[in-house]
Coordinates of C-alpha atoms in Angstrom, one line a residue:
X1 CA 89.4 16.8 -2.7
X2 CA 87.2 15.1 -5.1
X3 CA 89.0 12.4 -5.6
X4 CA 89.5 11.4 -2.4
X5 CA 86.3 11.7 -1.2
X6 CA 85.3 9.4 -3.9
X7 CA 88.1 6.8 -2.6
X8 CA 86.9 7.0 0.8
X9 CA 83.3 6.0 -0.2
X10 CA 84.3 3.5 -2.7
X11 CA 87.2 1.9 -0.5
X12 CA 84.6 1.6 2.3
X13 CA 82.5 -0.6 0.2
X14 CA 85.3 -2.5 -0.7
X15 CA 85.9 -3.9 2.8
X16 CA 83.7 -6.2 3.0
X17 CA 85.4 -9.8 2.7
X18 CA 85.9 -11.0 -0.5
X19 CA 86.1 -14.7 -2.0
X20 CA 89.3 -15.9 -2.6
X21 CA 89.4 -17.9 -5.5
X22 CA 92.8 -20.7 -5.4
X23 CA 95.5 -18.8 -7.9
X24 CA 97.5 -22.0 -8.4
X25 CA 99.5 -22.8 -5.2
X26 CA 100.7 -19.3 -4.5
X27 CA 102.1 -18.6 -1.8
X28 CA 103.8 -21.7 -1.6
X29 CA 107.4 -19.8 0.2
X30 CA 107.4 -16.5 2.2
X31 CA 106.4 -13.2 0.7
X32 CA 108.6 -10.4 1.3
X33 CA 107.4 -6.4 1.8
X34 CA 110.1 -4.1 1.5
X35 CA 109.6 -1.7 3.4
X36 CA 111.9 1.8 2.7
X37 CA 112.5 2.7 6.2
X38 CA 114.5 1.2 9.0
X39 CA 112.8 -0.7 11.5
X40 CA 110.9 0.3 14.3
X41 CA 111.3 4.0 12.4
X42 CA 107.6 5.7 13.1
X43 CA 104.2 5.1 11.5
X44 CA 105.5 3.4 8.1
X45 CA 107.0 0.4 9.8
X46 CA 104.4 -0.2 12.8
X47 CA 101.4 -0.1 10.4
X48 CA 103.6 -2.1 7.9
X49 CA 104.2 -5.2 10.7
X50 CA 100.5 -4.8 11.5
X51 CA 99.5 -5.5 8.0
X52 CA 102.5 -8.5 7.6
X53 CA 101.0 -9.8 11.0
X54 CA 97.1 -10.0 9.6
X55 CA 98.4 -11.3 6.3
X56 CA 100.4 -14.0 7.6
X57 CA 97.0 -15.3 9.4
X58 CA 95.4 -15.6 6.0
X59 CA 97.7 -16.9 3.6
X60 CA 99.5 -20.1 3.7
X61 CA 103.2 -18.9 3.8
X62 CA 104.0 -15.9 6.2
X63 CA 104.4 -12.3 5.0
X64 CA 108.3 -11.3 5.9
X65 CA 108.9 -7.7 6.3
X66 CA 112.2 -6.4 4.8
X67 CA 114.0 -3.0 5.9
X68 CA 115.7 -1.5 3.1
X69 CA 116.1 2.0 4.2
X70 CA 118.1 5.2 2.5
X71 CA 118.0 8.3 0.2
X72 CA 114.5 8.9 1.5
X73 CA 112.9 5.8 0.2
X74 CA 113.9 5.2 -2.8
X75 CA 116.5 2.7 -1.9
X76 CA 113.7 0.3 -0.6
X77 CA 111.6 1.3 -3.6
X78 CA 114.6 0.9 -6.6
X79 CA 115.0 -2.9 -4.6
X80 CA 111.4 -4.1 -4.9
X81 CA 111.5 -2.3 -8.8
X82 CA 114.3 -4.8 -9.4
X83 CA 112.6 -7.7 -7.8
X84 CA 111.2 -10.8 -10.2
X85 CA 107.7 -9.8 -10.8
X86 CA 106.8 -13.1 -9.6
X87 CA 104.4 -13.0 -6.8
X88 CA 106.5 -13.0 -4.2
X89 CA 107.9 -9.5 -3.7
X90 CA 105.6 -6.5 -2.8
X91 CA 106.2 -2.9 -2.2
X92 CA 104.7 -1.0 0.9
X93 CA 104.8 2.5 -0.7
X94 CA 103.6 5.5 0.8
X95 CA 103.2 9.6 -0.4
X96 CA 106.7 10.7 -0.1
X97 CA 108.2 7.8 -1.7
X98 CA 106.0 7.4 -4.5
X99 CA 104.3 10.7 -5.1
X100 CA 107.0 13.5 -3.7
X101 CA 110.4 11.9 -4.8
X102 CA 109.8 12.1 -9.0
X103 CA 109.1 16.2 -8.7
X104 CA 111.8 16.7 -5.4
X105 CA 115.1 14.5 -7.3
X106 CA 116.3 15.1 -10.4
X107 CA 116.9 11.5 -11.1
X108 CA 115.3 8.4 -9.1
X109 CA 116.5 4.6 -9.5
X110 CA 112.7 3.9 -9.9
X111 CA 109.7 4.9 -11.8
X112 CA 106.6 4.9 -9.7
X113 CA 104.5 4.4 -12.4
X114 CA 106.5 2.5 -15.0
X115 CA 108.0 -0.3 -12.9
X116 CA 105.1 -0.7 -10.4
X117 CA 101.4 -2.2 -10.1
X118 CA 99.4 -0.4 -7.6
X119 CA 97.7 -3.6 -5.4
X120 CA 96.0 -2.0 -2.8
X121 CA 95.3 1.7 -0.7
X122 CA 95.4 0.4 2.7
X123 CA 95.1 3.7 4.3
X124 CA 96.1 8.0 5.5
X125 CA 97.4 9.8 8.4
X126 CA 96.4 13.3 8.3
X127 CA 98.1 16.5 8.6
X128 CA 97.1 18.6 10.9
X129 CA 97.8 22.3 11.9
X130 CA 98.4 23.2 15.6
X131 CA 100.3 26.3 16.6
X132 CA 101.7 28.1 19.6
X133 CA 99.3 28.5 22.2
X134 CA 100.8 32.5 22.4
X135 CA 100.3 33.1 19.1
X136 CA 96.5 34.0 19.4
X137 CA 94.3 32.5 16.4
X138 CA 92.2 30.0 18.1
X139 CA 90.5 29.0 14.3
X140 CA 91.5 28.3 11.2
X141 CA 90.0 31.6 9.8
X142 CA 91.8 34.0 12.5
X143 CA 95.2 32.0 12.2
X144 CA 94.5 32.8 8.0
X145 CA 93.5 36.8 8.8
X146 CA 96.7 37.3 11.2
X147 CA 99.5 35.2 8.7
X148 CA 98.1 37.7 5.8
X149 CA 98.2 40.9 8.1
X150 CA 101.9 39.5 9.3
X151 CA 103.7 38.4 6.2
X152 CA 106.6 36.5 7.0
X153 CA 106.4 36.8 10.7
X154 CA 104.8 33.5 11.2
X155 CA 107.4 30.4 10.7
X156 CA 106.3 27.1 10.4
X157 CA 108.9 23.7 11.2
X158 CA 108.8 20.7 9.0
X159 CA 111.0 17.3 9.4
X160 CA 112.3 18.7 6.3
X161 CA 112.7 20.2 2.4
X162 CA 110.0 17.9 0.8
X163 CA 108.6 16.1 3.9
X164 CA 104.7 15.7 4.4
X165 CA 105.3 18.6 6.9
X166 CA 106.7 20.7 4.3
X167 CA 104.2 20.3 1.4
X168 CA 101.6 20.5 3.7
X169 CA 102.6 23.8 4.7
X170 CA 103.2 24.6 1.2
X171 CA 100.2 23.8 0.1
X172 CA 98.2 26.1 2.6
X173 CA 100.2 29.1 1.7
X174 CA 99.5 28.5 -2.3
X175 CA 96.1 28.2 -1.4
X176 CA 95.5 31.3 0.7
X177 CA 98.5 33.7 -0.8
X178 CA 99.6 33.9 3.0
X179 CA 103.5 34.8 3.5
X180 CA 105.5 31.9 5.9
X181 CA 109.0 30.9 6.6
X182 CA 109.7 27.4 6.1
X183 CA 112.5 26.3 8.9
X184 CA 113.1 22.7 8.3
X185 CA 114.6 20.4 10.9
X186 CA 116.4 17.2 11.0
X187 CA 113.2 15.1 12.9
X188 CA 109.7 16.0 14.7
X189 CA 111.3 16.5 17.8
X190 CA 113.7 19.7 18.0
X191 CA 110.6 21.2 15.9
X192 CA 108.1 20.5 18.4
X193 CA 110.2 21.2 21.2
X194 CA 110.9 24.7 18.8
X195 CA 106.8 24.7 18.6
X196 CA 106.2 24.8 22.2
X197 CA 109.1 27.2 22.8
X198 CA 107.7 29.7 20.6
X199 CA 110.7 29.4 18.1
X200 CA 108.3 28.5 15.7
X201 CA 104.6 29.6 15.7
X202 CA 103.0 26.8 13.8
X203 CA 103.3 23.2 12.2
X204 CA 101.5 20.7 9.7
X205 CA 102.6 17.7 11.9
X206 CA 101.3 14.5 11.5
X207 CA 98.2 14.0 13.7
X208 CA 99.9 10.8 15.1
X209 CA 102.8 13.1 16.1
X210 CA 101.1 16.2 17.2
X211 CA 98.3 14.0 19.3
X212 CA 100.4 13.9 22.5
X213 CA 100.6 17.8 22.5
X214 CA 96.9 18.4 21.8
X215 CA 96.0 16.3 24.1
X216 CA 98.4 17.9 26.8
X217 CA 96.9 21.2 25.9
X218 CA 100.5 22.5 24.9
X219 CA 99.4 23.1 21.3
X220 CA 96.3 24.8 19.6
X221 CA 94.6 21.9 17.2
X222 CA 93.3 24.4 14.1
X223 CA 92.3 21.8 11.5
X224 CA 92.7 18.5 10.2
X225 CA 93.5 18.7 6.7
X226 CA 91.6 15.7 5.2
X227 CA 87.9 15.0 4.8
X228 CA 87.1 13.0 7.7
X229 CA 87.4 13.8 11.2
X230 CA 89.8 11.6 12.8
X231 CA 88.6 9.5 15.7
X232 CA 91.5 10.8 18.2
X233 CA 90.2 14.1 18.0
X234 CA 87.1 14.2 17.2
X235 CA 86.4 17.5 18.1
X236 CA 89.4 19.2 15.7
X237 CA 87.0 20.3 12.6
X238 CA 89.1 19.3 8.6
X239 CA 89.7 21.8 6.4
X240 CA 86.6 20.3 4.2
X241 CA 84.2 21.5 6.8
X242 CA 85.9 24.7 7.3
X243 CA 85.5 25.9 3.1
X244 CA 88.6 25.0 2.3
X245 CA 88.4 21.4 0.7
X246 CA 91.1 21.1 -1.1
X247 CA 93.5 21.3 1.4
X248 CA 94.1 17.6 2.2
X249 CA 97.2 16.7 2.7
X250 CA 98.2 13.3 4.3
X251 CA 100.9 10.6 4.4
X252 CA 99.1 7.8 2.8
X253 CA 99.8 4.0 2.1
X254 CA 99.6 1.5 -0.6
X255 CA 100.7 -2.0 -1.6
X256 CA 102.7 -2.3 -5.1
X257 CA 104.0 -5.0 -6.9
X258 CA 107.2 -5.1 -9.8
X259 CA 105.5 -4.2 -12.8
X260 CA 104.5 -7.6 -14.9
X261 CA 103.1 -9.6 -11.4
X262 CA 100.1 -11.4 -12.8
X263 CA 97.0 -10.3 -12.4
X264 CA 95.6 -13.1 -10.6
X265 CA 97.9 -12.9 -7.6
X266 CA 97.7 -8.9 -8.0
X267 CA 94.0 -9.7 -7.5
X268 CA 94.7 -12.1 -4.3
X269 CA 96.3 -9.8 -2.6
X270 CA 94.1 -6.8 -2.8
X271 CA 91.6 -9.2 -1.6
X272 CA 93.1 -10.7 1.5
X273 CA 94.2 -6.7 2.4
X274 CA 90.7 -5.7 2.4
X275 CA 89.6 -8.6 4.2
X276 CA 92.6 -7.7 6.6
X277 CA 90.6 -3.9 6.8
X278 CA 87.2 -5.3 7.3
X279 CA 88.7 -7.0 10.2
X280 CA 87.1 -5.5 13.4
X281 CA 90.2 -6.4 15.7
X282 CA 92.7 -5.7 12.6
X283 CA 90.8 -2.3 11.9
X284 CA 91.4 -1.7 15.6
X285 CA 95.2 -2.3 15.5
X286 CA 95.8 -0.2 12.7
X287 CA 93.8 2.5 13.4
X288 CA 95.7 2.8 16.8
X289 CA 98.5 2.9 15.2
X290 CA 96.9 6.1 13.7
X291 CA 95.7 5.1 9.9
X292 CA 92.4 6.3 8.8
X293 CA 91.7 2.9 6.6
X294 CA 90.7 2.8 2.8
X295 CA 90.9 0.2 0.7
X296 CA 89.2 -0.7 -2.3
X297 CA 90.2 -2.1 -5.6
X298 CA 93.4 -2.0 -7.6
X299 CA 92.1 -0.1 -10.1
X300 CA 91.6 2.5 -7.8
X301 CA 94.8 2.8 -6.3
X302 CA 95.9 3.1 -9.7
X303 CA 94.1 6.2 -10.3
X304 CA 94.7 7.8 -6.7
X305 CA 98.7 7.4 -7.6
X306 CA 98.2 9.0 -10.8
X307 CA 96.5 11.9 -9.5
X308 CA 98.9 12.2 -6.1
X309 CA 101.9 12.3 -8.2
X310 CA 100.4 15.4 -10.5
X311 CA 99.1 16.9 -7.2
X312 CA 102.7 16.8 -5.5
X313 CA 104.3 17.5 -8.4
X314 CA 102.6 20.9 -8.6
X315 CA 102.9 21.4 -4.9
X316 CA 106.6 21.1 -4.7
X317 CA 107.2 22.7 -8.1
X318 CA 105.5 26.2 -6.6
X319 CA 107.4 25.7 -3.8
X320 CA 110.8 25.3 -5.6
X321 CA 112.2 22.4 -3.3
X322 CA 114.3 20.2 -4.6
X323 CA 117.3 17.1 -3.4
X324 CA 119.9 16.7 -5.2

């Protein structure tokens, strides 16, 4: 999509260390990031540690991260909403948190947009499309010709109603009016072990949870659905290059603050994050831990969220999920 194409080349620029000007004496005590996941629980919490780890190197008091797990993130989320908006409390939001949850509940303990700050967009991991191996489509074009010549005979696992899997999946079959059946599981791993069975024929898995099947050769990589090709597999070809550029889909990451945090530390921290990404042996951490990196300015991130949460709104709206 546009606007992510715009972010990526903008964010880039951004990296570049910035000059941190003294705010006062802040951080004078630890900084927490709540993080709405338990620990050690996937992507979210690695990269999260990463970034506390790099942080704590470049500000004088260390960066503690705080589990706060439950009701799909919004636990961790409603607890840094109700935090002081002093400086010293920051939110490590991601997509299904901050852009699925207000269309997929009917009521949330948090506003994304009213009780938050955007500080920073640290970075995506893509979705990617791999399917049985017995199926036969070896592209994205044929997999696209044989789902509309066999509606409803393809099915397609997800970690769930309203899980990056899911609108991913979605998203694809608004786009190309192709028939699917959705068949949501509790985790990745009954629906891969499903995937390579033949139980189900395709998936929008994460590419950092799909990776060790493509590179097995269990699974048939189709497309990345982002803009950029993603350095594990650089030979897998995104949707943007195969015509269909606006199907990105991805579970991205972003820093938040309480609504009210003043600007000046607001500005600190985006500062020392992008320094954090400009980091050749940071950049190298986090991108093995499977994050394409952005960056780039507050202001920015502010826009992104606006336009994520209208996107997934839509998506999950035509799809007719919903949590009660």
């Amino acid at each position: 999509m546009t606007h992510r194409r715009t972010l990526l080349a903008t964010g880039l620029a951004a990296l570049a260390p910035l000059p941190l000007h003294a705010q006062g004496a802040w951080p004078d005590k630890p900084v927490r990031l709540v993080v709405p996941t338990l620990g050690g629980a996937g992507t979210a919490d690695t990269v999260a540690r990463i970034l506390a780890q790099e942080l704590d190197k470049r500000l004088p008091q260390r960066v503690v991260v705080e589990n706060r797990a439950g009701a799909n993130g919004n636990v961790g989320a409603a607890t840094a909403a109700r935090s002081p908006a002093d400086g010293y409390t920051f939110l490590w939001g991601w997509a299904g948190t901050l852009a699925t949850n207000p269309a997929l509940y009917r009521e949330l303990p948090f506003d994304p947009v009213r009780d938050f700050d955007p500080v920073v967009l640290v970075g995506n991991v893509p979705n990617i499309l791999v399917v049985n191996r017995q199926l036969g489509p070896r592209t994205l074009a044929e997999f696209t010709a044989y789902a509309r010549a066999n509606p409803g005979k393809i099915n397609f696992g997800s970690t769930g109603n309203g899980s990056s899997m899911h609108l991913a999946g979605e998203l694809y079959r608004q786009m190309t009016g192709t028939e699917m059946q959705h068949v949501p599981y509790s985790g990745p791993a009954p629906a891969v072990t499903d995937l390579l069975s033949n139980r189900i024929q395709a998936m929008f898995n994460l590419v950092t949870g799909a990776l060790p099947q493509v590179r097995a050769g269990e699974v048939i990589p189709l497309a990345l659905l982002d803009e950029q090709r993603a350095p594990q597999l650089p030979d897998v070809p995104t949707t943007a290059e195969l015509g269909m550029a606006g199907l990105t889909f991805g579970t991205w990451f972003m820093v938040l603050a309480p609504k009210g945090t003043p600007g000046p530390i607001i500005d600190r921290m985006n500062a020392v994050v992008n320094e954090v990404l400009a980091d050749p042996e940071a950049k190298q951490r986090l991108q093995g831990a499977g994050l394409a990196l952005w960056g780039g300015t507050r202001q920015r991130a502010a826009e992104f969220l606006a336009v994520e949460i209208r996107r997934h709104a839509e998506i999950v709206r035509a799809s007719g999920a919903r949590v009660d």
